[in-house]
CSV table of C-alpha atoms in Angstrom, one decimal:
chain,number,residue,atom,x,y,z
C,19,UNK,CA,-6.4,-96.3,60.6
C,20,UNK,CA,-9.5,-94.9,62.0
C,21,UNK,CA,-12.6,-97.2,62.5
C,22,UNK,CA,-14.5,-96.5,59.6
C,23,UNK,CA,-17.6,-94.0,59.8
C,24,UNK,CA,-20.7,-95.9,60.2
C,25,UNK,CA,-22.6,-93.2,58.3
C,26,UNK,CA,-20.2,-92.8,55.6
C,27,UNK,CA,-21.3,-95.0,52.3
C,28,UNK,CA,-18.8,-96.6,51.0
C,29,UNK,CA,-17.4,-97.7,54.2
C,30,UNK,CA,-13.6,-97.1,53.9
C,31,UNK,CA,-13.3,-100.8,53.6
C,32,UNK,CA,-15.2,-102.1,51.4
C,33,UNK,CA,-14.9,-106.3,50.6
C,34,UNK,CA,-16.1,-107.8,47.5
C,35,UNK,CA,-16.8,-111.3,48.1
C,36,UNK,CA,-18.9,-114.2,45.4
C,37,UNK,CA,-20.5,-116.0,48.1
C,38,UNK,CA,-23.6,-116.1,50.9
C,39,UNK,CA,-20.9,-117.7,53.5
C,40,UNK,CA,-18.7,-114.5,52.7
C,41,UNK,CA,-21.5,-112.3,53.4
C,42,UNK,CA,-22.6,-113.9,56.4
C,43,UNK,CA,-18.6,-114.3,58.1
C,44,UNK,CA,-18.2,-110.5,56.7
C,45,UNK,CA,-21.4,-109.1,58.3
C,46,UNK,CA,-20.6,-111.1,61.8
C,47,UNK,CA,-17.2,-109.4,61.8
C,48,UNK,CA,-19.2,-105.9,61.9
C,49,UNK,CA,-18.3,-105.2,58.0
C,50,UNK,CA,-20.1,-101.9,57.0
C,51,UNK,CA,-20.3,-102.0,53.4
C,52,UNK,CA,-20.0,-105.3,51.7
C,53,UNK,CA,-20.4,-106.1,47.7
C,54,UNK,CA,-21.9,-109.4,46.4
C,55,UNK,CA,-20.3,-110.0,42.9
C,56,UNK,CA,-21.7,-113.6,42.2
C,57,UNK,CA,-21.1,-114.0,38.3
C,58,UNK,CA,-22.9,-115.9,35.4
C,59,UNK,CA,-26.2,-116.0,37.2
C,60,UNK,CA,-29.7,-116.8,35.7
C,61,UNK,CA,-32.6,-114.1,36.5
C,62,UNK,CA,-34.0,-116.4,39.5
C,63,UNK,CA,-30.5,-117.6,40.5
C,64,UNK,CA,-29.8,-113.6,41.1
C,65,UNK,CA,-32.8,-113.1,42.6
C,66,UNK,CA,-32.7,-116.2,45.4
C,67,UNK,CA,-28.9,-115.0,45.9
C,68,UNK,CA,-29.5,-111.1,46.5
C,69,UNK,CA,-33.1,-112.3,48.5
C,70,UNK,CA,-30.8,-114.2,50.7
C,71,UNK,CA,-27.9,-111.8,51.6
C,72,UNK,CA,-30.8,-109.3,52.2
C,73,UNK,CA,-32.2,-111.9,54.9
C,74,UNK,CA,-28.5,-112.2,56.4
C,75,UNK,CA,-27.9,-108.3,56.7
C,76,UNK,CA,-31.1,-107.3,57.3
C,77,UNK,CA,-30.9,-105.4,60.8
C,78,UNK,CA,-27.0,-105.6,60.8
C,79,UNK,CA,-24.6,-102.7,60.1
C,80,UNK,CA,-24.2,-104.1,56.9
C,81,UNK,CA,-24.7,-102.3,53.8
C,82,UNK,CA,-25.1,-104.9,50.8
C,83,UNK,CA,-24.3,-103.6,47.5
C,84,UNK,CA,-25.4,-106.0,44.8
C,85,UNK,CA,-22.8,-106.3,42.0
C,86,UNK,CA,-24.5,-106.0,37.9
C,87,UNK,CA,-27.7,-107.9,38.8
C,88,UNK,CA,-30.0,-104.9,38.6
C,89,UNK,CA,-33.1,-106.3,38.1
C,90,UNK,CA,-32.8,-108.5,41.1
C,91,UNK,CA,-31.6,-105.5,43.3
C,92,UNK,CA,-35.1,-103.6,42.5
C,93,UNK,CA,-37.2,-106.8,43.1
C,94,UNK,CA,-35.6,-108.0,46.2
C,95,UNK,CA,-35.7,-104.6,47.9
C,96,UNK,CA,-32.3,-103.8,47.9
C,97,UNK,CA,-30.7,-100.3,48.5
C,98,UNK,CA,-27.0,-100.3,46.9
C,99,UNK,CA,-26.2,-101.3,43.0
C,100,UNK,CA,-22.8,-101.2,41.8
C,101,UNK,CA,-22.3,-101.6,37.5
C,102,UNK,CA,-19.2,-101.8,35.3
C,103,UNK,CA,-19.5,-100.3,31.9
C,104,UNK,CA,-21.0,-103.2,30.6
C,105,UNK,CA,-23.6,-103.4,32.9
C,106,UNK,CA,-24.6,-99.9,32.8
C,107,UNK,CA,-25.1,-100.0,29.1
C,108,UNK,CA,-27.7,-102.4,29.5
C,109,UNK,CA,-29.4,-101.0,32.3
C,110,UNK,CA,-32.3,-99.0,33.0
C,111,UNK,CA,-30.9,-96.2,35.3
C,112,UNK,CA,-34.6,-94.5,35.2
C,113,UNK,CA,-36.0,-97.9,37.3
C,114,UNK,CA,-32.7,-98.0,38.9
C,115,UNK,CA,-33.3,-94.5,40.6
C,116,UNK,CA,-36.7,-95.0,40.8
C,117,UNK,CA,-36.6,-98.2,43.1
C,118,UNK,CA,-34.2,-95.8,45.5
C,119,UNK,CA,-31.4,-97.5,44.5
C,120,UNK,CA,-27.7,-96.1,45.4
C,121,UNK,CA,-25.5,-96.6,42.5
C,122,UNK,CA,-21.5,-96.9,42.4
C,123,UNK,CA,-20.1,-97.1,38.6
C,124,UNK,CA,-16.6,-98.7,37.7
C,125,UNK,CA,-14.2,-96.7,35.6
C,126,UNK,CA,-11.1,-97.6,34.1
C,127,UNK,CA,-9.9,-94.5,31.7
C,128,UNK,CA,-11.3,-91.1,30.4
C,129,UNK,CA,-14.5,-92.1,28.5
C,130,UNK,CA,-15.4,-94.7,30.9
C,131,UNK,CA,-15.7,-91.8,33.8
C,132,UNK,CA,-17.5,-89.5,31.5
C,133,UNK,CA,-19.9,-92.3,30.9
C,134,UNK,CA,-20.0,-93.0,34.7
C,135,UNK,CA,-20.3,-89.0,35.7
C,136,UNK,CA,-23.3,-89.0,33.0
C,137,UNK,CA,-25.6,-91.5,35.4
C,138,UNK,CA,-24.8,-89.1,38.4
C,139,UNK,CA,-23.4,-92.2,40.4
C,140,UNK,CA,-23.5,-91.9,44.3
C,141,UNK,CA,-19.6,-93.6,43.8
C,142,UNK,CA,-17.0,-93.9,41.4
C,143,UNK,CA,-14.8,-96.7,41.6
C,144,UNK,CA,-11.2,-96.6,40.0
C,145,UNK,CA,-9.2,-99.7,38.9
C,146,UNK,CA,-7.2,-101.5,38.9
C,147,UNK,CA,-4.9,-99.5,41.0
C,148,UNK,CA,-2.2,-102.5,41.1
C,149,UNK,CA,-2.0,-105.8,39.1
C,150,UNK,CA,-4.7,-108.4,39.8
C,151,UNK,CA,-4.5,-112.0,38.9
C,152,UNK,CA,-8.5,-112.1,40.0
C,153,UNK,CA,-9.7,-111.3,36.6
C,154,UNK,CA,-8.1,-110.8,33.3
C,155,UNK,CA,-7.8,-106.8,32.9
C,156,UNK,CA,-7.9,-105.5,29.4
C,157,UNK,CA,-6.5,-102.3,31.3
C,158,UNK,CA,-2.9,-101.5,32.8
C,159,UNK,CA,-2.5,-101.2,36.7
C,160,UNK,CA,-3.6,-97.4,37.2
C,161,UNK,CA,-0.7,-96.5,39.9
C,162,UNK,CA,-1.4,-94.4,42.9
C,163,UNK,CA,-1.2,-90.7,41.3
C,164,UNK,CA,-4.2,-91.6,39.0
C,165,UNK,CA,-6.5,-91.6,42.6
C,166,UNK,CA,-5.7,-88.2,43.1
C,167,UNK,CA,-6.2,-87.0,39.4
C,168,UNK,CA,-9.5,-88.8,39.4
C,169,UNK,CA,-10.7,-87.2,42.7
C,170,UNK,CA,-9.8,-83.9,41.3
C,171,UNK,CA,-11.7,-84.5,38.8
C,172,UNK,CA,-15.1,-86.1,40.4
C,173,UNK,CA,-14.7,-83.6,43.8
C,174,UNK,CA,-17.4,-84.3,46.2
C,175,UNK,CA,-18.5,-87.4,44.8
C,176,UNK,CA,-16.8,-90.6,46.8
C,177,UNK,CA,-13.9,-92.5,45.1
C,178,UNK,CA,-13.5,-96.0,45.5
C,179,UNK,CA,-9.8,-97.4,44.8
C,180,UNK,CA,-10.0,-101.2,44.0
C,181,UNK,CA,-7.7,-104.3,42.4
C,182,UNK,CA,-4.7,-105.7,44.1
C,183,UNK,CA,-4.8,-103.5,47.2
C,184,UNK,CA,-3.3,-104.6,50.6
C,185,UNK,CA,-3.8,-103.2,53.8
C,186,UNK,CA,-0.2,-102.1,54.1
C,187,UNK,CA,-1.2,-100.0,50.9
C,188,UNK,CA,-4.1,-98.2,52.8
C,189,UNK,CA,-2.4,-95.3,54.5
C,190,UNK,CA,-1.1,-94.1,50.8
C,191,UNK,CA,-4.0,-95.0,48.8
C,192,UNK,CA,-6.5,-92.7,51.2
C,193,UNK,CA,-3.3,-89.9,51.4
C,194,UNK,CA,-3.8,-89.7,47.6
C,195,UNK,CA,-7.3,-89.2,48.0
C,196,UNK,CA,-9.5,-92.4,47.8
C,197,UNK,CA,-12.4,-92.3,50.2
C,198,UNK,CA,-12.6,-96.1,50.4
C,199,UNK,CA,-10.9,-99.2,49.5
C,200,UNK,CA,-12.4,-102.0,47.4
C,201,UNK,CA,-10.7,-105.2,48.6
C,202,UNK,CA,-11.0,-108.7,47.3
C,203,UNK,CA,-8.1,-111.2,47.5
C,204,UNK,CA,-6.4,-109.5,50.6
C,205,UNK,CA,-9.4,-110.8,52.3
C,206,UNK,CA,-10.6,-113.9,50.3
C,207,UNK,CA,-7.1,-115.3,49.9
C,208,UNK,CA,-5.8,-114.4,53.2
C,209,UNK,CA,-4.5,-117.4,55.6
C,210,UNK,CA,-6.6,-115.8,58.4
C,211,UNK,CA,-9.1,-113.5,56.9
C,212,UNK,CA,-11.0,-112.9,60.1
C,213,UNK,CA,-8.0,-111.2,61.3
C,214,UNK,CA,-7.2,-109.3,57.9
C,215,UNK,CA,-11.0,-107.8,58.3
C,216,UNK,CA,-10.1,-106.6,62.2
C,217,UNK,CA,-7.4,-105.0,60.7
C,218,UNK,CA,-8.4,-102.9,58.3
C,219,UNK,CA,-11.8,-102.3,60.7
C,220,UNK,CA,-9.0,-100.9,62.8
C,221,UNK,CA,-9.7,-103.5,65.7
C,222,UNK,CA,-7.1,-105.3,67.8
C,223,UNK,CA,-6.8,-108.9,65.8
C,224,UNK,CA,-7.7,-111.0,69.4
C,225,UNK,CA,-11.0,-109.1,69.8
C,226,UNK,CA,-14.1,-111.5,69.6
């Protein structure tokens, strides 16, 4: 797999993690796009973790994407935001745009895609591509053909595939039309996460 284009957003490899420790680890490995998805935080906790994560990535190649906490993202001066459908419904899109935040939106069906496109997103995420045990999903796995269909519908907007994807699926998913692959368990639950990340980045596993 070719090395990620540093100017592209989101990068072709797009890990999603839930802690500052993971953000730091991935940043040191040279990951270009990292989503911080920490759940159930109050406003003060959200602002703290976003501020701390931005401090970790400052001056590096890593672009930090804040999941859900759009108010904290604005206050902390983040540049990238990802919203699920419920978060999108509660968000102030005008304030988000005025703050200069890039916006990615999750989709799972036609209605959600229409809602996402109305928000004029900078990328659209489609999931779950495969079965995932990480969270209970109200949606059945989408399957790889859905990627091609979604890409045709959104045109030049980058398409992120997410949900149960492993490195071994990457070539087929990119071939189907995905611009980026969001990865959770293939990194965070891997027996050797650093080697797996290097594999995704196209680096030899033994490279320091």
